[in-house]
PDB file of C-alpha atoms in Angstrom:
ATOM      1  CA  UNK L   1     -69.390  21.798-119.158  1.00  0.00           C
ATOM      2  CA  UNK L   2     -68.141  18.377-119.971  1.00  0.00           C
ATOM      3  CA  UNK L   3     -69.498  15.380-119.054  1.00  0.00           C
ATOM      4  CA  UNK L   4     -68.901  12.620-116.369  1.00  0.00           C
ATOM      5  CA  UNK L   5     -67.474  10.061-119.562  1.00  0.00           C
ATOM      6  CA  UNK L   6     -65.033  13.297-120.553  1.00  0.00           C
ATOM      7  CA  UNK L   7     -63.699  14.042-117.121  1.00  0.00           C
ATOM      8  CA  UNK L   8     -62.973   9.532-116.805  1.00  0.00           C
ATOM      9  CA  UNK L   9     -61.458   9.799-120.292  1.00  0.00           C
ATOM     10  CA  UNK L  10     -59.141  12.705-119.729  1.00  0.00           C
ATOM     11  CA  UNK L  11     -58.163  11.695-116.060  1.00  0.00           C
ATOM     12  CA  UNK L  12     -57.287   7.906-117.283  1.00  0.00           C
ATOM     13  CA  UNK L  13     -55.147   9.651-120.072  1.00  0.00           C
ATOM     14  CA  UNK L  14     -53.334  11.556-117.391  1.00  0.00           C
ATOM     15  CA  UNK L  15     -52.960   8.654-115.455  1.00  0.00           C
ATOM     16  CA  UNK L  16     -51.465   6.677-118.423  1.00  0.00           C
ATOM     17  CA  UNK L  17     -49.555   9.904-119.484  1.00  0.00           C
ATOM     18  CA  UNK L  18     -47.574  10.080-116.137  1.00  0.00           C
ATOM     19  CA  UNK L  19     -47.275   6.027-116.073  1.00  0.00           C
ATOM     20  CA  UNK L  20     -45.580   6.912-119.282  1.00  0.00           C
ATOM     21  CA  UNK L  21     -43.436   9.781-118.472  1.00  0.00           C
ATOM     22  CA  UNK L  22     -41.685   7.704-115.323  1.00  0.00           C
ATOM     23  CA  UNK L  23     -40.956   4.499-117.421  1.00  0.00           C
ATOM     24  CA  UNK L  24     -40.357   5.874-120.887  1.00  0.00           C
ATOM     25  CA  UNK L  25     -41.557   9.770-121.907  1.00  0.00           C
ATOM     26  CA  UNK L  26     -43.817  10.730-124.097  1.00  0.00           C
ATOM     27  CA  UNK L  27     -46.849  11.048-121.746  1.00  0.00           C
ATOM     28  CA  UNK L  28     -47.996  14.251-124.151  1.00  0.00           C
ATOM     29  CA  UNK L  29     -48.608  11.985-126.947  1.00  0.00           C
ATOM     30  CA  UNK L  30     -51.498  10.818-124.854  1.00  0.00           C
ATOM     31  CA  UNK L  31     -52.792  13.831-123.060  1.00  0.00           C
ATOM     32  CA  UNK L  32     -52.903  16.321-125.744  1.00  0.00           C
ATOM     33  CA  UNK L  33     -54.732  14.141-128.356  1.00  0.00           C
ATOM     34  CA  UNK L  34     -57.129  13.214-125.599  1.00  0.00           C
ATOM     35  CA  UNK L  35     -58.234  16.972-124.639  1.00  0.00           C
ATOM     36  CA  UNK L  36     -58.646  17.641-129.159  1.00  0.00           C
ATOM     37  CA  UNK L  37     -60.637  14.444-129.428  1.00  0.00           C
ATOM     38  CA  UNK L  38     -63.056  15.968-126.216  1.00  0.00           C
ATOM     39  CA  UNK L  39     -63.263  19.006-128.502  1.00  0.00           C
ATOM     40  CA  UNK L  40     -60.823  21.721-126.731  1.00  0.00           C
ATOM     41  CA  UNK L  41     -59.077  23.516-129.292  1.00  0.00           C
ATOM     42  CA  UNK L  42     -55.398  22.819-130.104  1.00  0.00           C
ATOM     43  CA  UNK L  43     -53.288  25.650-128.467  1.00  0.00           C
ATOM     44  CA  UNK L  44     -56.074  25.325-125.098  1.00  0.00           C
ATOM     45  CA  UNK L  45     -55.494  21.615-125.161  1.00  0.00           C
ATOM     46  CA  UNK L  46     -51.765  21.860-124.891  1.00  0.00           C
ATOM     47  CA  UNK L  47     -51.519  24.376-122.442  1.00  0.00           C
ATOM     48  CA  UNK L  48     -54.141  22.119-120.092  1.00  0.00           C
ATOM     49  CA  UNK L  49     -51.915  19.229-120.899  1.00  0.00           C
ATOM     50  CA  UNK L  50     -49.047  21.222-119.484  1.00  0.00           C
ATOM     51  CA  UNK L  51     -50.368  22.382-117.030  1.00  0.00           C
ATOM     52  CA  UNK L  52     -51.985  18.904-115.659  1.00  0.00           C
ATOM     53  CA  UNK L  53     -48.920  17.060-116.209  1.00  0.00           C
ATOM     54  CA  UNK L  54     -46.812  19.122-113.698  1.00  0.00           C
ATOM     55  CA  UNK L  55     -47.421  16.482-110.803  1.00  0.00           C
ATOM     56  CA  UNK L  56     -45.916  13.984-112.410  1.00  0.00           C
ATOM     57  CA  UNK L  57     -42.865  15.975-113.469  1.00  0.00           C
ATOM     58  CA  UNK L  58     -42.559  16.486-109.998  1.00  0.00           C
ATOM     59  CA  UNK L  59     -42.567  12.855-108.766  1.00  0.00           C
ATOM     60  CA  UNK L  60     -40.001  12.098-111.388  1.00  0.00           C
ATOM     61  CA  UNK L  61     -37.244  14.814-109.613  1.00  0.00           C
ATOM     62  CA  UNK L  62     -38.300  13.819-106.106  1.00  0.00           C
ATOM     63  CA  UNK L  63     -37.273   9.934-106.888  1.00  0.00           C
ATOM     64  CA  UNK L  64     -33.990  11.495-108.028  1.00  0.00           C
ATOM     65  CA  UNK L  65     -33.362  14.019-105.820  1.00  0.00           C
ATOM     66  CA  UNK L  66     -30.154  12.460-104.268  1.00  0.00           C
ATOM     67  CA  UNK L  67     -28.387  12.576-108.021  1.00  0.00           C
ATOM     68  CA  UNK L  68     -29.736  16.167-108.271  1.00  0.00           C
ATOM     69  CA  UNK L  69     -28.715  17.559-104.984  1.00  0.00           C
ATOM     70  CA  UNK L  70     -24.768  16.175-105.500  1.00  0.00           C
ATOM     71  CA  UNK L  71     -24.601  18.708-108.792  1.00  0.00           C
ATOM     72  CA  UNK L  72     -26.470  22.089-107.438  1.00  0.00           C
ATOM     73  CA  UNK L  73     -23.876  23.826-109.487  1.00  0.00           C
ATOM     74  CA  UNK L  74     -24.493  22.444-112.511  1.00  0.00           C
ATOM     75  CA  UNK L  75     -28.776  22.996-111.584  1.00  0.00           C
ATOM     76  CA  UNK L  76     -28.308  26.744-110.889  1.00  0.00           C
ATOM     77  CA  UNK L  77     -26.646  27.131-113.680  1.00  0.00           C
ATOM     78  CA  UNK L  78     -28.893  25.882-116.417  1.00  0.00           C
ATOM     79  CA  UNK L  79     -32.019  25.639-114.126  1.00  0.00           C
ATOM     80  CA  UNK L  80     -32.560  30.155-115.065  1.00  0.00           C
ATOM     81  CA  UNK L  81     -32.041  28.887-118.741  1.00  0.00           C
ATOM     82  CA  UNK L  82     -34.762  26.272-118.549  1.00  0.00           C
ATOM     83  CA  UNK L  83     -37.051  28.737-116.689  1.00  0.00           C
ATOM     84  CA  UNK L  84     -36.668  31.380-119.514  1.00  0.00           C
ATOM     85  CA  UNK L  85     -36.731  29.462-122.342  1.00  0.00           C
ATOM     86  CA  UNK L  86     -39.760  27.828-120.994  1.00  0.00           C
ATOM     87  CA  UNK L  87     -41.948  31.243-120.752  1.00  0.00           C
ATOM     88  CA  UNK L  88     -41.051  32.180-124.336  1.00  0.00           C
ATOM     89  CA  UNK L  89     -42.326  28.797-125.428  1.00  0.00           C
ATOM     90  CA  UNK L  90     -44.998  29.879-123.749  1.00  0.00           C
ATOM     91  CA  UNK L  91     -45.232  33.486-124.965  1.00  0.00           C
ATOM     92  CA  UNK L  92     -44.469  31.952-129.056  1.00  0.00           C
ATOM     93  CA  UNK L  93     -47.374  29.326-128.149  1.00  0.00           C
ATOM     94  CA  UNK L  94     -49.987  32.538-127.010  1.00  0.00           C
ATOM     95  CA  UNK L  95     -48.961  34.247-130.225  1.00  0.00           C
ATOM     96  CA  UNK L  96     -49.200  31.548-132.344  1.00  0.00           C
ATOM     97  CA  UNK L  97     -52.758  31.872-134.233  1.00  0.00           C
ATOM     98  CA  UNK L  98     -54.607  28.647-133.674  1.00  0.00           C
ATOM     99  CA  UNK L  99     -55.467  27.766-137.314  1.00  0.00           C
ATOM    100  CA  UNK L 100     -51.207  27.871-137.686  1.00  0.00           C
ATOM    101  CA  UNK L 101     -50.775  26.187-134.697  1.00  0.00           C
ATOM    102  CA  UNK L 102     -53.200  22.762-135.510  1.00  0.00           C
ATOM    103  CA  UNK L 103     -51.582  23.359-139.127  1.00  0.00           C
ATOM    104  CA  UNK L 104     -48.247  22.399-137.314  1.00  0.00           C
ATOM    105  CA  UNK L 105     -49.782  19.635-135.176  1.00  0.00           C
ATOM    106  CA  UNK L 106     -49.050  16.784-137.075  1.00  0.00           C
ATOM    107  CA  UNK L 107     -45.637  18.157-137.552  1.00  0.00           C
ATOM    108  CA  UNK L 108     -44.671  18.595-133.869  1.00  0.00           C
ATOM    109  CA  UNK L 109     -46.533  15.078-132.692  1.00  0.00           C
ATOM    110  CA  UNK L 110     -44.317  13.629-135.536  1.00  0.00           C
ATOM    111  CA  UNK L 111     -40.869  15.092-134.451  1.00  0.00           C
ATOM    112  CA  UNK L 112     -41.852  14.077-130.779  1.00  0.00           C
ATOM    113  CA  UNK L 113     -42.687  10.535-131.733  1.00  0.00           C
ATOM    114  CA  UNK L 114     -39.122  10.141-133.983  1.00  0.00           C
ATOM    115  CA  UNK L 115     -37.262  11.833-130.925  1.00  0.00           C
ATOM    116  CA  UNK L 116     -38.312   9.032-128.873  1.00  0.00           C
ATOM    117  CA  UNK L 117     -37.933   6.240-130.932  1.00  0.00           C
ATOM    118  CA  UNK L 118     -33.683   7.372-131.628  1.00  0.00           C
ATOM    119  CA  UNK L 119     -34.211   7.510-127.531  1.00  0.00           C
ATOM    120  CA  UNK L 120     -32.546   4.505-126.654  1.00  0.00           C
ATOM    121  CA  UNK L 121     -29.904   4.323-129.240  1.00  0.00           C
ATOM    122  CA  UNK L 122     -29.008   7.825-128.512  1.00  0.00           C
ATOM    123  CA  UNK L 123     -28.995   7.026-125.119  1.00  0.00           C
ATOM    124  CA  UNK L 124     -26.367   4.269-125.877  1.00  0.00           C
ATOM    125  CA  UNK L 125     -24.414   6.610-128.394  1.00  0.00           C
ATOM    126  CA  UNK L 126     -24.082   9.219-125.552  1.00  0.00           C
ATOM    127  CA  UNK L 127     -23.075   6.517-123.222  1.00  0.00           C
ATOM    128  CA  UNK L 128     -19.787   5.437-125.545  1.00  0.00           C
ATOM    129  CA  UNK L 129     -19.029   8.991-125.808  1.00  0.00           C
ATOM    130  CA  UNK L 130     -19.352   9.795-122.223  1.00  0.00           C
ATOM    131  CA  UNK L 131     -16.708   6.569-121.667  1.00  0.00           C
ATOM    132  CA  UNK L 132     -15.068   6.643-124.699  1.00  0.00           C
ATOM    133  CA  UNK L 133     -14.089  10.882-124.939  1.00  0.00           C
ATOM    134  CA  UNK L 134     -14.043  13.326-121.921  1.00  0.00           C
ATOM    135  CA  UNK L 135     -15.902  16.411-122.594  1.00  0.00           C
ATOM    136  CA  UNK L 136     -13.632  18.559-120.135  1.00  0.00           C
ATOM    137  CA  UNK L 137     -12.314  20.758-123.384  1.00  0.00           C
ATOM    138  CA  UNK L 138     -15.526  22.495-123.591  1.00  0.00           C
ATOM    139  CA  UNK L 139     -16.308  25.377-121.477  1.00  0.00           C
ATOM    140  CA  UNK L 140     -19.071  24.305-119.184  1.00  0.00           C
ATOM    141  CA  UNK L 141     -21.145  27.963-119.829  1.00  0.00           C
ATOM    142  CA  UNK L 142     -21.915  26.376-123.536  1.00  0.00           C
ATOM    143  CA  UNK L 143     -24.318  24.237-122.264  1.00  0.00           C
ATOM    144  CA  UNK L 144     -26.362  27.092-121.362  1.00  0.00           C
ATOM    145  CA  UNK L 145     -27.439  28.395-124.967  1.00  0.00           C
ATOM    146  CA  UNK L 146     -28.641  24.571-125.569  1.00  0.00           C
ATOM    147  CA  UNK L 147     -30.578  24.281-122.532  1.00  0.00           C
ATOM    148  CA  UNK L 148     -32.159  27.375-123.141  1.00  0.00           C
ATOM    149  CA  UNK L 149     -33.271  26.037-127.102  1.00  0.00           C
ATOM    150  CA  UNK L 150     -34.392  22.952-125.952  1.00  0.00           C
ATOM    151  CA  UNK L 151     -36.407  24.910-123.291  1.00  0.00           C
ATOM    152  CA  UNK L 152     -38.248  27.496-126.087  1.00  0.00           C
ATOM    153  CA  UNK L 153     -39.160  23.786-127.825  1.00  0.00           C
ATOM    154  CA  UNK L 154     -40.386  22.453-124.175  1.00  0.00           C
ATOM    155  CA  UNK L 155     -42.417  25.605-123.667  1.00  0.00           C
ATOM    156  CA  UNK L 156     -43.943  25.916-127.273  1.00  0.00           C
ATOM    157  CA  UNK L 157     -44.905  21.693-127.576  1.00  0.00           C
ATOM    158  CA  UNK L 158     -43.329  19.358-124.931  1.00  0.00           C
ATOM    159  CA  UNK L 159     -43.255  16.208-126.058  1.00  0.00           C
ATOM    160  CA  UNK L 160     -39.542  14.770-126.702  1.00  0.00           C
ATOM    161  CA  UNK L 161     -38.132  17.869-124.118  1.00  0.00           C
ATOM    162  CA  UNK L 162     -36.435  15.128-122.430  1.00  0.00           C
ATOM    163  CA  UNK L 163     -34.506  13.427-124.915  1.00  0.00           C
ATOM    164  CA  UNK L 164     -33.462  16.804-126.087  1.00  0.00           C
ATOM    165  CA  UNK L 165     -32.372  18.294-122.802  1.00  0.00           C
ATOM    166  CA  UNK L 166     -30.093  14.982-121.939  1.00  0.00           C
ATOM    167  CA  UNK L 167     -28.340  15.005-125.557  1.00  0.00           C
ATOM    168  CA  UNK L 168     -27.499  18.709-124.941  1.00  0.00           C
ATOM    169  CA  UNK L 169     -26.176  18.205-121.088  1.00  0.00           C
ATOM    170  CA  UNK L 170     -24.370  14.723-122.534  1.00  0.00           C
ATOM    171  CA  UNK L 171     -22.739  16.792-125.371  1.00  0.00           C
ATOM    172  CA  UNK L 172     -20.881  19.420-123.184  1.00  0.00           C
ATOM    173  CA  UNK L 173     -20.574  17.553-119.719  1.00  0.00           C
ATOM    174  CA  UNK L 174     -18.379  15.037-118.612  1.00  0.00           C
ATOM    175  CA  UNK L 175     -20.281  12.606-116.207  1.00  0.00           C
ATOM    176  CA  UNK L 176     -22.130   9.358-115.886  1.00  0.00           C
ATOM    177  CA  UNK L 177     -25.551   8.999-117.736  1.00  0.00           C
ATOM    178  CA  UNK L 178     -27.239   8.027-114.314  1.00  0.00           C
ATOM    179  CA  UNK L 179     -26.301  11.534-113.340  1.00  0.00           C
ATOM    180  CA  UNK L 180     -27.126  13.498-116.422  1.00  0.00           C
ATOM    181  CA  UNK L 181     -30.232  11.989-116.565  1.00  0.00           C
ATOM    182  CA  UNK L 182     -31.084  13.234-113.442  1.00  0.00           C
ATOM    183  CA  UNK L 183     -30.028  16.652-114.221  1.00  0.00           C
ATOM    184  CA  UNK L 184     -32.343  16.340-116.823  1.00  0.00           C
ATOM    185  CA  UNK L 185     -35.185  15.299-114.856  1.00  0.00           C
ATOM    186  CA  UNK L 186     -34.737  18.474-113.036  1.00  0.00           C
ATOM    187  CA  UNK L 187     -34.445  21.064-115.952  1.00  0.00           C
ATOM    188  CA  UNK L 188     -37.655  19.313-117.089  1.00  0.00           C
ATOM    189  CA  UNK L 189     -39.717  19.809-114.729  1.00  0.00           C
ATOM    190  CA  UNK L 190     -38.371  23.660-114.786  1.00  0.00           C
ATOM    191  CA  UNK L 191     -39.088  23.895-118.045  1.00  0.00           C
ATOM    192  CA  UNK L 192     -42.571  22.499-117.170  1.00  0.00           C
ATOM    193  CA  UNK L 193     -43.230  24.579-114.144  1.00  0.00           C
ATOM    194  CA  UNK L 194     -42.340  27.871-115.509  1.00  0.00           C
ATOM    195  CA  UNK L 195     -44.494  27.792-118.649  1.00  0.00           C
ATOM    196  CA  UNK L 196     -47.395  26.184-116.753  1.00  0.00           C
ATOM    197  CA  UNK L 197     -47.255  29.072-113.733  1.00  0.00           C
ATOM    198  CA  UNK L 198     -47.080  31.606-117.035  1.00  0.00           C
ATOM    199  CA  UNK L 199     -50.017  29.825-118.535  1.00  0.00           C
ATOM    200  CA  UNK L 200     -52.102  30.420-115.382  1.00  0.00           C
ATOM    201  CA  UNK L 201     -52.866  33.835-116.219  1.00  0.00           C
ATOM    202  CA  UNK L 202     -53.519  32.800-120.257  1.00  0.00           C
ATOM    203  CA  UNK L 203     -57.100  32.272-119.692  1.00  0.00           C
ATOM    204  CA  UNK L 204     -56.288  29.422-121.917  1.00  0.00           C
ATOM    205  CA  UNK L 205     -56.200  26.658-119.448  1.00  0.00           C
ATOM    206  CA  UNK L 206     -59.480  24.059-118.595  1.00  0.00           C
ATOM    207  CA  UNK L 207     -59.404  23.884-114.989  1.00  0.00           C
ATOM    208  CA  UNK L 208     -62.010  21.514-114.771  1.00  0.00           C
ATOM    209  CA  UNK L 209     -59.931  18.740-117.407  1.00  0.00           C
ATOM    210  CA  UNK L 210     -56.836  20.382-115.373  1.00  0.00           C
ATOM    211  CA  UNK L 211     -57.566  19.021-112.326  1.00  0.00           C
ATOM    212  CA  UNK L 212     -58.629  15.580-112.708  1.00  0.00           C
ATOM    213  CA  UNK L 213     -55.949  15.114-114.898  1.00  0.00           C
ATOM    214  CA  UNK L 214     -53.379  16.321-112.664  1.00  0.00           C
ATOM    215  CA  UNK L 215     -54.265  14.055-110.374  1.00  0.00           C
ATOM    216  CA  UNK L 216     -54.572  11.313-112.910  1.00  0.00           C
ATOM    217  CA  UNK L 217     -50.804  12.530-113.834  1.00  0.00           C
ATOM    218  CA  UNK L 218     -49.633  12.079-109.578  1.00  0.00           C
ATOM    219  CA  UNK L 219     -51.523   8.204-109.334  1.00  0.00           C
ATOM    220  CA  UNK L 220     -49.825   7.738-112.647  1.00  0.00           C
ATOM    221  CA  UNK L 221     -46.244   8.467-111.909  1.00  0.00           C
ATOM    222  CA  UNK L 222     -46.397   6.704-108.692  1.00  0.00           C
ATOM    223  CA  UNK L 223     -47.678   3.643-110.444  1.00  0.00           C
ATOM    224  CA  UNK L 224     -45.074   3.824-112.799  1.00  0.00           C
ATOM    225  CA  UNK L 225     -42.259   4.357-110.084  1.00  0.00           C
ATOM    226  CA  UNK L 226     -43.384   1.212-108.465  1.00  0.00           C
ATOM    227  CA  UNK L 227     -43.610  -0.821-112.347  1.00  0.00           C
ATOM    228  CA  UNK L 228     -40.586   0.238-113.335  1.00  0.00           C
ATOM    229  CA  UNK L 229     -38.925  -3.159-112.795  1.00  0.00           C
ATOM    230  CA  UNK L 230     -41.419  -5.292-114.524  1.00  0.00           C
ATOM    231  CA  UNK L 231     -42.223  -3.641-117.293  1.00  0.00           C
ATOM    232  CA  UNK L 232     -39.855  -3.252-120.171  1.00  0.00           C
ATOM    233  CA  UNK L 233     -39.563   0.512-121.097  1.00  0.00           C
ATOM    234  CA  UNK L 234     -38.494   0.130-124.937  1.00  0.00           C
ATOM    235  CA  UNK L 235     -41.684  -2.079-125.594  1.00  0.00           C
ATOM    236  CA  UNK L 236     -43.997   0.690-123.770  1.00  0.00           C
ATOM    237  CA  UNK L 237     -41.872   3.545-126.045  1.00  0.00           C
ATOM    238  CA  UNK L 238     -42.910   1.961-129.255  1.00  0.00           C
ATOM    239  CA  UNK L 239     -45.952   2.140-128.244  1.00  0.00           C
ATOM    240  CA  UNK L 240     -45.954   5.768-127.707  1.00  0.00           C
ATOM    241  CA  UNK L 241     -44.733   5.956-130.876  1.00  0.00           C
ATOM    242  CA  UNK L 242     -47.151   4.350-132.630  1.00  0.00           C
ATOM    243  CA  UNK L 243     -49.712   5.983-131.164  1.00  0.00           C
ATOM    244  CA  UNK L 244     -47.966   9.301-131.691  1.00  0.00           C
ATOM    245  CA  UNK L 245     -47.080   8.326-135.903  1.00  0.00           C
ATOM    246  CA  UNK L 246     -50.929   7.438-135.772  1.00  0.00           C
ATOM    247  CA  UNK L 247     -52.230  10.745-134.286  1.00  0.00           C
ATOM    248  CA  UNK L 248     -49.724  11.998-137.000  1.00  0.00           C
ATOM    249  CA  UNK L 249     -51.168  10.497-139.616  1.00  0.00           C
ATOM    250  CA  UNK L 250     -54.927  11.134-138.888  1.00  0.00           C
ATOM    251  CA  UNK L 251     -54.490  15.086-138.539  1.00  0.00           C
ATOM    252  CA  UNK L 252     -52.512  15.003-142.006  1.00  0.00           C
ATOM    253  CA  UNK L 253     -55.912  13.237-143.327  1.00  0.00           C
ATOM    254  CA  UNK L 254     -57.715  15.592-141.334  1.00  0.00           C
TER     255      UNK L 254
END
């Protein structure tokens, strides 16, 4: 049993983590070094995180539901990629012993916090290239084997999934970024979905953390929804990247 201070501590880190996530990403930088610092172990604390932070994923693909809905072709065909490569995430992350696993903790909260600080000028590199060069000579299909990569990473760790999936949809399809980025809202959160319904039957997750935080992770993205215009996502991203090169740094100590 945790204590009242554990379940405030762990739902406020939700509630930042889904603030985050709808403004800027990186909301798993928050949650999963929340749950290790209340003393779950590393491969239980990322499958709670996971598994708390699926409200929030789902906020983010209502708000953009209109974008989503106009490409349904495009979603069913990399939406079974996402849900595949999300269980064997999963199923790599159940295998993975959890000595190796916190060995590669610093590792992956590392890679997560340098995929989001390239975020925005990849963002504005894919932007020239979506104006600049049409990507109609590449067989739409190709996008698939990418999706389903970036899905195994999303699955196994999280963190950075997004930046990830939109480079990969931006690479092989021609469209605006506003679009694509809704796509990629809504392989996300299949990605998410899928390896959180397999890790219901893990025995892995805390259901007690899980559910405050989950709700944490709803208030969270609404609040951030409704910020959005006043406050400025690149200086909240830094943040998250401090904190995540911090994190980093202490478990290489550690």
């Amino acid at each position: 049993m945790h204590d009242w201070m554990a379940y405030l501590l762990a739902a406020f880190a939700a509630l930042a983590a889904g603030a985050i996530n709808a403004l800027a990403g990186g909301g798993t930088l928050i949650t999963f070094p929340t749950l290790i610092a209340l003393g779950i172990p590393p491969v239980a604390a990322n499958i709670t995180s996971t598994v708390a932070l699926c409200p929030g994923y789902f906020g983010a693909t209502l708000a953009q539901w209109g974008d989503i809905r106009s490409q349904s072709q495009r979603l069913w065909l990399v939406l079974p990629a996402a849900v595949v490569g999300g269980v064997l995430g999963g199923i790599l992350l159940l295998n993975t012993n959890e000595k190796v696993f916190q060995s590669l903790v610093p590792f992956l909260i590392l890679s997560a916090s340098l995929l989001l600080a390239v975020q925005a000028p990849l963002r504005g590199w894919l932007n020239h290239r979506l104006q600049a060069h049409s990507a109609q000579g590449i067989p739409t299909v190709w996008v698939i084997p990418l999706i389903l990569l970036a899905a195994v990473y999303g699955g196994y760790f999280g963190a950075g999934l997004s930046v990830i999936v939109l480079a990969a949809l931006a690479l092989i399809l021609d469209d605006s970024l506003t679009r694509l980025n809704a796509l990629k809202q809504a392989v996300a959160f299949g990605v998410n979905v899928a390896t959180a319904v397999f890790f219901l039957f893990s025995g892995k997750v805390v259901w007690s953390l899980a559910f405050v935080m989950a709700i944490g992770a709803l208030i969270g993205g609404v609040l951030g929804g409704k910020l959005a215009g006043s406050i400025n996502p690149a200086t909240l991203r830094w943040l998250v990247v401090s904190i995540g090169i911090l994190v980093a740094v202490v478990y290489w100590i550690k």
